């Protein structure tokens, strides 16, 4: 497809989707789009943006540009004021503005956090916090286990050994004293 | 409404968490179960004093000038050893009683502890504590329980990363279930560690009693 034909078709996509083109031009666009993937893509994108605009009831648009333009075009169509020619500038300007507004709205709708996404993020943050809370609890359990173990070891050292791990020199003086007194009292 | 829904859900969940946590018994080991039993501490003080006496007697022994003097030192040392053996049994009995009381506290606490309660505790603490836990003593009766708690912490840290990227409610439910499972695993090891201490103290007490019997007056 040549660039000139594509530019012409893409300039008319807004009007086409809003039903503002004469039958011959509408058919010409449909024939072109059937053979040109780039324009088919452009048409699909603009249609998706328009659908989103429709679902959002226009009220969700960040500015009043989109609804004002679309409503203006729709009024003209309702009144039967079709463009005098395919290059009729008032409708062309309106359609271009509508395309821009619709494109901007599409980008905004596509990138803003929707209620569901924001809710998902909140739920994820809560879940992360829960996991952190259990980690903090597990660490407090570790400290408790360490404390009781240290206490056990300290008692073991102080009460002169017995079962369990003992190091050399942990025992109190009793056996050593007895060793020093070998033969005493005999 | 959709914009405020997450806030509303968050508020409802927080309220539910507060109510659930209030319905549960308070967290944390009771004050009277922390540290060494006072009777054991007192007996340890006595053992220290006796050990000092033993040192003095040991220094005296080589300088004894007569057989009678040596005999007196020997008797004093034997008596001290007998006293130490009795005190050792007393300390271990009190400490075993305390370890058993801790275990009795830990068992129902572990069974009743809920995720909401742990979350509330961290909120009250103002977030997770900073800094790692100092490495604990190696080996001994609680080493196995300690190792398993550390493994649970590693798994929980991996779950945190997955939770940050959860894409659906179903995935979040699965992750929450796994977090609860890890909390349960940690509490199981909490009890297991206390049980290990009870067993070790029982074994040590049995040994101390045998020693005391051998040290008895002949």
Short mmCIF file of C-alpha atoms in Angstrom, two decimals:
data_model
loop_
_atom_site.label_atom_id
_atom_site.label_comp_id
_atom_site.label_asym_id
_atom_site.label_seq_id
_atom_site.Cartn_x
_atom_site.Cartn_y
_atom_site.Cartn_z
CA UNK A 1 0.00 0.00 0.00
CA UNK A 2 1.30 3.44 -0.83
CA UNK A 3 1.77 6.05 1.83
CA UNK A 4 -0.52 8.58 0.23
CA UNK A 5 -3.46 6.17 0.23
CA UNK A 6 -2.74 5.18 3.83
CA UNK A 7 -2.56 8.80 4.97
CA UNK A 8 -5.87 9.52 3.27
CA UNK A 9 -7.55 6.52 4.87
CA UNK A 10 -6.11 7.19 8.31
CA UNK A 11 -7.32 10.78 8.15
CA UNK A 12 -10.84 9.46 7.58
CA UNK A 13 -10.90 6.71 10.18
CA UNK A 14 -12.53 8.92 12.80
CA UNK A 15 -15.29 9.96 10.44
CA UNK A 16 -15.67 6.39 9.22
CA UNK A 17 -16.17 5.00 12.72
CA UNK A 18 -18.59 7.76 13.59
CA UNK A 19 -20.60 6.93 10.44
CA UNK A 20 -19.87 10.31 8.85
CA UNK A 21 -18.68 9.19 5.40
CA UNK A 22 -20.63 8.78 2.18
CA UNK A 23 -21.12 5.15 1.12
CA UNK A 24 -18.53 5.30 -1.66
CA UNK A 25 -15.81 6.60 0.65
CA UNK A 26 -16.79 4.12 3.35
CA UNK A 27 -16.48 1.26 0.86
CA UNK A 28 -13.13 2.60 -0.35
CA UNK A 29 -11.83 2.60 3.22
CA UNK A 30 -13.09 -0.92 3.83
CA UNK A 31 -11.42 -2.20 0.67
CA UNK A 32 -8.17 -0.51 1.61
CA UNK A 33 -8.22 -1.76 5.18
CA UNK A 34 -8.88 -5.31 3.98
CA UNK A 35 -5.56 -5.24 2.15
CA UNK A 36 -3.47 -2.95 4.41
CA UNK A 37 -2.50 -4.37 7.80
CA UNK A 38 -1.15 -1.04 9.06
CA UNK A 39 -4.43 0.78 8.41
CA UNK A 40 -6.40 -2.21 9.72
CA UNK A 41 -4.41 -1.89 12.92
CA UNK A 42 -5.03 1.83 13.08
CA UNK A 43 -8.75 1.25 12.57
CA UNK A 44 -8.85 -1.43 15.29
CA UNK A 45 -7.00 0.82 17.76
CA UNK A 46 -9.31 3.74 17.13
CA UNK A 47 -12.34 1.48 17.46
CA UNK A 48 -11.07 0.13 20.79
CA UNK A 49 -10.51 3.67 22.04
CA UNK A 50 -14.03 4.62 20.96
CA UNK A 51 -15.47 1.56 22.69
CA UNK A 52 -13.58 2.50 25.84
CA UNK A 53 -14.93 6.03 25.51
CA UNK A 54 -18.39 4.61 25.17
CA UNK A 55 -18.00 2.29 28.19
CA UNK A 56 -16.63 5.09 30.30
CA UNK A 57 -19.74 7.13 29.43
CA UNK A 58 -17.41 9.97 28.49
CA UNK A 59 -17.65 11.21 32.07
CA UNK A 60 -14.40 9.46 32.98
CA UNK A 61 -12.38 11.44 30.44
CA UNK A 62 -9.71 13.58 32.01
CA UNK A 63 -10.85 16.65 30.13
CA UNK A 64 -14.08 17.65 28.44
CA UNK A 65 -12.42 17.73 25.04
CA UNK A 66 -13.39 14.27 23.88
CA UNK A 67 -17.08 14.45 24.66
CA UNK A 68 -17.41 17.98 23.32
CA UNK A 69 -15.83 17.00 20.01
CA UNK A 70 -17.68 13.72 19.67
CA UNK A 71 -20.97 15.28 20.68
CA UNK A 72 -20.40 18.06 18.14
CA UNK A 73 -19.74 15.57 15.36
CA UNK A 74 -22.74 13.49 16.39
CA UNK A 75 -24.97 16.58 16.32
CA UNK A 76 -23.81 17.45 12.86
CA UNK A 77 -24.54 13.93 11.72
CA UNK A 78 -27.96 13.96 13.33
CA UNK A 79 -28.77 17.19 11.54
CA UNK A 80 -27.74 15.63 8.26
CA UNK A 81 -24.87 18.04 7.77
CA UNK A 82 -22.63 15.74 5.90
CA UNK A 83 -19.31 17.07 4.70
CA UNK A 84 -19.55 18.90 1.45
CA UNK A 85 -16.50 17.10 0.14
CA UNK A 86 -14.01 14.57 1.43
CA UNK A 87 -11.70 17.46 2.30
CA UNK A 88 -14.39 19.63 3.92
CA UNK A 89 -12.25 21.34 6.56
CA UNK A 90 -14.75 21.83 9.42
CA UNK A 91 -15.52 18.14 9.67
CA UNK A 92 -11.93 17.20 8.99
CA UNK A 93 -10.75 19.38 11.85
CA UNK A 94 -13.47 18.02 14.10
CA UNK A 95 -12.64 14.45 13.14
CA UNK A 96 -8.92 15.02 13.67
CA UNK A 97 -9.62 16.56 17.05
CA UNK A 98 -11.92 13.64 17.87
CA UNK A 99 -9.19 11.18 16.89
CA UNK A 100 -6.65 13.00 19.03
CA UNK A 101 -9.03 13.17 21.96
CA UNK A 102 -10.05 9.56 21.54
CA UNK A 103 -6.37 8.54 21.27
CA UNK A 104 -5.49 10.48 24.41
CA UNK A 105 -8.45 8.95 26.21
CA UNK A 106 -7.43 5.49 25.04
CA UNK A 107 -3.92 5.99 26.40
CA UNK A 108 -5.29 7.38 29.66
CA UNK A 109 -7.76 4.54 30.07
CA UNK A 110 -5.09 2.01 29.23
CA UNK A 111 -2.50 3.31 31.65
CA UNK A 112 -4.45 4.59 34.67
CA UNK A 113 -4.83 2.14 37.57
CA UNK A 114 -8.40 0.89 37.36
CA UNK A 115 -10.36 0.14 40.52
CA UNK A 116 -9.62 -3.54 40.13
CA UNK A 117 -5.87 -3.03 39.56
CA UNK A 118 -5.62 -0.62 42.49
CA UNK A 119 -7.50 -3.15 44.60
CA UNK A 120 -5.08 -5.87 43.48
CA UNK A 121 -2.12 -3.74 44.46
CA UNK A 122 -3.65 -3.08 47.88
CA UNK A 123 -4.32 -6.82 48.30
CA UNK A 124 -0.72 -7.63 47.32
CA UNK A 125 0.67 -5.08 49.76
CA UNK A 126 -1.49 -6.56 52.51
CA UNK A 127 -0.26 -10.05 51.65
CA UNK A 128 3.37 -8.90 51.71
CA UNK A 129 2.74 -7.29 55.11
CA UNK A 130 1.24 -10.55 56.39
CA UNK A 131 4.31 -12.50 55.26
CA UNK A 132 6.56 -9.89 56.91
CA UNK A 133 4.55 -10.17 60.12
CA UNK A 134 5.04 -13.96 60.19
CA UNK A 135 8.79 -13.49 59.53
CA UNK A 136 8.95 -11.03 62.44
CA UNK A 137 7.08 -13.52 64.61
CA UNK A 138 9.41 -16.35 63.53
CA UNK A 139 12.40 -14.20 64.50
CA UNK A 140 10.88 -13.57 67.92
CA UNK A 141 10.46 -17.35 68.28
CA UNK A 142 14.15 -17.76 67.36
CA UNK A 143 15.08 -15.27 70.08
CA UNK A 144 12.96 -17.16 72.63
CA UNK A 145 14.61 -20.45 71.66
CA UNK A 146 18.04 -18.85 71.89
CA UNK A 147 17.22 -17.42 75.31
CA UNK A 148 16.07 -20.75 76.76
CA UNK A 149 19.08 -22.49 75.23
CA UNK A 150 21.52 -19.95 76.72
CA UNK A 151 19.80 -20.30 80.07
CA UNK A 152 20.08 -24.09 79.83
CA UNK A 153 23.78 -23.86 78.93
CA UNK A 154 24.45 -21.38 81.75
CA UNK A 155 22.77 -23.65 84.29
CA UNK A 156 24.72 -26.61 82.88
CA UNK A 157 28.00 -24.76 83.41
CA UNK A 158 27.08 -23.61 86.89
CA UNK A 159 25.75 -26.88 88.23
CA UNK A 160 28.86 -28.82 87.36
CA UNK A 161 28.12 -30.62 84.10
CA UNK A 162 25.99 -33.69 83.70
CA UNK A 163 24.49 -34.88 80.38
CA UNK A 164 24.67 -32.57 77.40
CA UNK A 165 27.51 -30.79 75.65
CA UNK A 166 30.23 -29.72 78.09
CA UNK A 167 33.52 -28.03 77.44
CA UNK A 168 36.81 -28.71 79.18
CA UNK A 169 37.09 -26.46 82.24
CA UNK A 170 33.32 -26.04 82.61
CA UNK A 171 33.23 -28.06 85.82
CA UNK A 172 33.35 -26.40 89.23
CA UNK A 173 36.19 -26.92 91.63
CA UNK A 174 35.00 -30.09 93.38
CA UNK A 175 36.81 -32.81 91.39
CA UNK A 176 39.99 -30.68 91.11
CA UNK A 177 40.03 -30.13 94.89
CA UNK A 178 39.58 -33.82 95.47
CA UNK A 179 42.50 -34.39 93.10
CA UNK A 180 44.68 -32.07 95.18
CA UNK A 181 43.79 -33.99 98.31
CA UNK A 182 44.74 -37.47 97.12
CA UNK A 183 45.98 -39.37 100.09
CA UNK A 184 44.81 -36.77 102.59
CA UNK A 185 42.98 -38.24 105.56
CA UNK A 186 44.14 -41.77 104.86
CA UNK B 1 -17.54 3.50 44.21
CA UNK B 2 -14.91 1.45 42.35
CA UNK B 3 -12.24 3.98 43.29
CA UNK B 4 -13.11 3.74 46.97
CA UNK B 5 -13.65 0.00 47.00
CA UNK B 6 -10.05 -0.94 47.93
CA UNK B 7 -10.12 1.54 50.80
CA UNK B 8 -13.47 0.21 52.01
CA UNK B 9 -12.30 -3.40 51.75
CA UNK B 10 -9.07 -2.50 53.56
CA UNK B 11 -10.99 -0.80 56.36
CA UNK B 12 -13.36 -3.76 56.72
CA UNK B 13 -10.47 -6.22 56.80
CA UNK B 14 -8.61 -4.12 59.36
CA UNK B 15 -11.74 -4.02 61.53
CA UNK B 16 -12.19 -7.77 61.12
CA UNK B 17 -8.53 -8.31 62.03
CA UNK B 18 -8.93 -6.21 65.18
CA UNK B 19 -12.05 -8.13 66.22
CA UNK B 20 -10.45 -11.49 65.47
CA UNK B 21 -7.30 -10.58 67.37
CA UNK B 22 -9.25 -9.33 70.36
CA UNK B 23 -11.04 -12.65 70.55
CA UNK B 24 -7.73 -14.47 70.92
CA UNK B 25 -5.53 -14.67 74.00
CA UNK B 26 -2.70 -12.13 74.20
CA UNK B 27 0.63 -12.90 72.55
CA UNK B 28 4.03 -13.13 74.17
CA UNK B 29 5.38 -15.28 76.93
CA UNK B 30 4.03 -14.30 80.36
CA UNK B 31 6.48 -12.34 82.49
CA UNK B 32 6.56 -15.00 85.23
CA UNK B 33 7.89 -17.57 82.75
CA UNK B 34 10.75 -15.46 81.45
CA UNK B 35 14.31 -15.94 82.61
CA UNK B 36 15.51 -18.26 85.33
CA UNK B 37 13.23 -19.36 88.19
CA UNK B 38 13.95 -17.18 91.30
CA UNK B 39 14.53 -20.28 93.46
CA UNK B 40 17.04 -21.59 90.93
CA UNK B 41 18.80 -18.22 90.86
CA UNK B 42 19.01 -18.20 94.67
CA UNK B 43 20.43 -21.73 94.74
CA UNK B 44 22.98 -20.78 92.09
CA UNK B 45 24.13 -17.93 94.34
CA UNK B 46 24.69 -20.48 97.14
CA UNK B 47 26.67 -22.72 94.80
CA UNK B 48 28.92 -19.79 93.88
CA UNK B 49 29.62 -19.09 97.56
CA UNK B 50 30.43 -22.75 98.20
CA UNK B 51 32.70 -22.84 95.16
CA UNK B 52 34.64 -19.89 96.64
CA UNK B 53 35.01 -21.83 99.91
CA UNK B 54 36.23 -24.84 97.95
CA UNK B 55 38.95 -22.76 96.32
CA UNK B 56 40.10 -21.50 99.69
CA UNK B 57 40.11 -25.04 101.09
CA UNK B 58 42.07 -26.30 98.08
CA UNK B 59 44.75 -23.64 98.70
CA UNK B 60 44.80 -24.52 102.41
CA UNK B 61 45.15 -28.28 101.89
CA UNK B 62 48.83 -28.47 100.78
CA UNK B 63 49.82 -26.26 103.73
CA UNK B 64 48.13 -28.47 106.36
CA UNK B 65 50.58 -29.21 109.14
CA UNK B 66 48.96 -32.19 110.74
CA UNK B 67 46.87 -35.19 109.81
CA UNK B 68 43.96 -33.78 111.86
CA UNK B 69 44.08 -30.52 109.97
CA UNK B 70 44.07 -32.34 106.66
CA UNK B 71 41.22 -34.53 107.83
CA UNK B 72 39.19 -31.41 108.74
CA UNK B 73 39.80 -29.88 105.31
CA UNK B 74 38.82 -33.13 103.64
CA UNK B 75 35.60 -33.30 105.61
CA UNK B 76 34.76 -29.65 104.81
CA UNK B 77 35.34 -30.26 101.11
CA UNK B 78 33.23 -33.43 101.16
CA UNK B 79 30.45 -31.61 102.95
CA UNK B 80 30.56 -28.81 100.38
CA UNK B 81 30.40 -31.33 97.53
CA UNK B 82 27.36 -32.88 99.15
CA UNK B 83 25.73 -29.44 99.49
CA UNK B 84 26.53 -28.61 95.87
CA UNK B 85 24.95 -31.88 94.75
CA UNK B 86 21.77 -31.04 96.72
CA UNK B 87 21.66 -27.48 95.37
CA UNK B 88 22.20 -28.76 91.84
CA UNK B 89 19.14 -30.99 92.16
CA UNK B 90 17.15 -28.05 93.56
CA UNK B 91 18.14 -25.77 90.68
CA UNK B 92 17.32 -28.35 88.06
CA UNK B 93 13.98 -29.17 89.70
CA UNK B 94 12.92 -25.51 89.67
CA UNK B 95 14.20 -24.95 86.19
CA UNK B 96 12.48 -28.09 84.94
CA UNK B 97 9.23 -26.92 86.51
CA UNK B 98 9.64 -23.59 84.72
CA UNK B 99 10.46 -25.28 81.39
CA UNK B 100 7.33 -27.43 81.77
CA UNK B 101 5.22 -24.34 82.54
CA UNK B 102 6.59 -22.66 79.42
CA UNK B 103 5.69 -25.71 77.39
CA UNK B 104 2.18 -25.73 78.85
CA UNK B 105 1.85 -22.08 77.86
CA UNK B 106 3.34 -22.61 74.38
CA UNK B 107 1.16 -25.54 73.32
CA UNK B 108 -2.28 -23.85 73.34
CA UNK B 109 -0.70 -20.56 72.29
CA UNK B 110 0.72 -22.26 69.19
CA UNK B 111 -2.60 -23.91 68.39
CA UNK B 112 -4.61 -20.69 68.78
CA UNK B 113 -2.26 -18.20 67.14
CA UNK B 114 -3.77 -16.75 63.95
CA UNK B 115 -2.32 -14.75 61.12
CA UNK B 116 -4.54 -11.76 61.98
CA UNK B 117 -3.08 -11.67 65.47
CA UNK B 118 0.50 -11.75 64.20
CA UNK B 119 -0.32 -8.99 61.71
CA UNK B 120 -1.91 -6.87 64.42
CA UNK B 121 1.12 -7.36 66.66
CA UNK B 122 3.40 -6.09 63.92
CA UNK B 123 1.13 -3.10 63.27
CA UNK B 124 1.24 -2.27 66.97
CA UNK B 125 5.03 -2.61 66.88
CA UNK B 126 5.10 -0.13 63.96
CA UNK B 127 6.47 -2.57 61.36
CA UNK B 128 9.00 -5.37 61.20
CA UNK B 129 11.93 -5.18 63.65
CA UNK B 130 15.14 -3.90 62.09
CA UNK B 131 18.31 -5.92 61.98
CA UNK B 132 18.82 -9.69 61.85
CA UNK B 133 18.63 -12.04 64.80
CA UNK B 134 22.10 -12.67 66.25
CA UNK B 135 23.28 -16.20 65.51
CA UNK B 136 22.12 -18.46 68.31
CA UNK B 137 24.14 -21.05 70.19
CA UNK B 138 25.06 -24.01 68.03
CA UNK B 139 24.13 -27.56 68.85
CA UNK B 140 22.25 -28.65 71.93
CA UNK B 141 18.61 -29.47 72.48
CA UNK B 142 16.94 -26.68 70.49
CA UNK B 143 19.29 -26.69 67.47
CA UNK B 144 16.95 -28.75 65.28
CA UNK B 145 13.91 -26.57 66.06
CA UNK B 146 15.99 -23.45 65.44
CA UNK B 147 17.16 -24.72 62.07
CA UNK B 148 13.59 -25.45 61.01
CA UNK B 149 12.42 -21.96 62.04
CA UNK B 150 15.25 -20.47 59.95
CA UNK B 151 14.13 -22.57 56.99
CA UNK B 152 10.56 -21.30 57.46
CA UNK B 153 11.89 -17.71 57.44
CA UNK B 154 13.62 -18.35 54.10
CA UNK B 155 10.40 -19.75 52.63
CA UNK B 156 8.42 -16.79 53.97
CA UNK B 157 10.85 -14.35 52.36
CA UNK B 158 10.29 -16.10 49.03
CA UNK B 159 6.52 -15.92 49.60
CA UNK B 160 6.84 -12.16 50.18
CA UNK B 161 8.32 -11.76 46.71
CA UNK B 162 5.58 -13.85 45.14
CA UNK B 163 2.93 -11.91 47.07
CA UNK B 164 4.17 -8.62 45.62
CA UNK B 165 3.51 -9.96 42.10
CA UNK B 166 0.27 -11.89 42.72
CA UNK B 167 -2.02 -11.40 39.73
CA UNK B 168 -5.32 -12.91 40.85
CA UNK B 169 -7.44 -13.45 43.94
CA UNK B 170 -6.96 -17.19 43.52
CA UNK B 171 -3.17 -16.78 43.64
CA UNK B 172 -3.50 -14.52 46.70
CA UNK B 173 -5.64 -17.15 48.45
CA UNK B 174 -3.01 -19.81 47.72
CA UNK B 175 -0.21 -17.56 48.99
CA UNK B 176 -2.13 -16.66 52.17
CA UNK B 177 -2.69 -20.38 52.78
CA UNK B 178 1.06 -20.96 52.42
CA UNK B 179 1.86 -18.08 54.80
CA UNK B 180 -0.55 -19.56 57.36
CA UNK B 181 1.10 -22.96 56.87
CA UNK B 182 4.50 -21.42 57.62
CA UNK B 183 3.14 -19.71 60.74
CA UNK B 184 1.88 -23.11 61.87
CA UNK B 185 5.30 -24.66 61.11
CA UNK B 186 7.06 -21.94 63.14
CA UNK B 187 4.75 -22.51 66.10
CA UNK B 188 5.30 -26.27 65.89
CA UNK B 189 9.04 -25.68 66.19
CA UNK B 190 8.43 -23.19 69.01
CA UNK B 191 6.79 -26.01 70.98
CA UNK B 192 9.39 -28.56 69.79
CA UNK B 193 12.21 -26.33 71.08
CA UNK B 194 10.58 -26.03 74.50
CA UNK B 195 9.98 -29.79 74.57
CA UNK B 196 13.65 -30.40 73.78
CA UNK B 197 14.66 -28.22 76.73
CA UNK B 198 12.27 -30.12 79.04
CA UNK B 199 13.75 -33.46 77.92
CA UNK B 200 17.32 -32.23 78.35
CA UNK B 201 16.57 -30.87 81.83
CA UNK B 202 14.87 -34.14 82.82
CA UNK B 203 17.93 -36.06 81.71
CA UNK B 204 20.24 -33.67 83.56
CA UNK B 205 18.10 -33.83 86.71
CA UNK B 206 18.16 -37.63 86.69
CA UNK B 207 21.96 -37.47 86.46
CA UNK B 208 22.14 -34.84 89.25
CA UNK B 209 19.97 -37.01 91.53
CA UNK B 210 22.24 -40.00 90.99
CA UNK B 211 25.24 -37.82 91.76
CA UNK B 212 23.58 -36.47 94.91
CA UNK B 213 22.82 -40.01 96.06
CA UNK B 214 26.48 -40.91 95.60
CA UNK B 215 27.57 -37.80 97.52
CA UNK B 216 25.29 -38.64 100.46
CA UNK B 217 26.68 -39.13 104.02
CA UNK B 218 28.46 -42.45 104.35
#
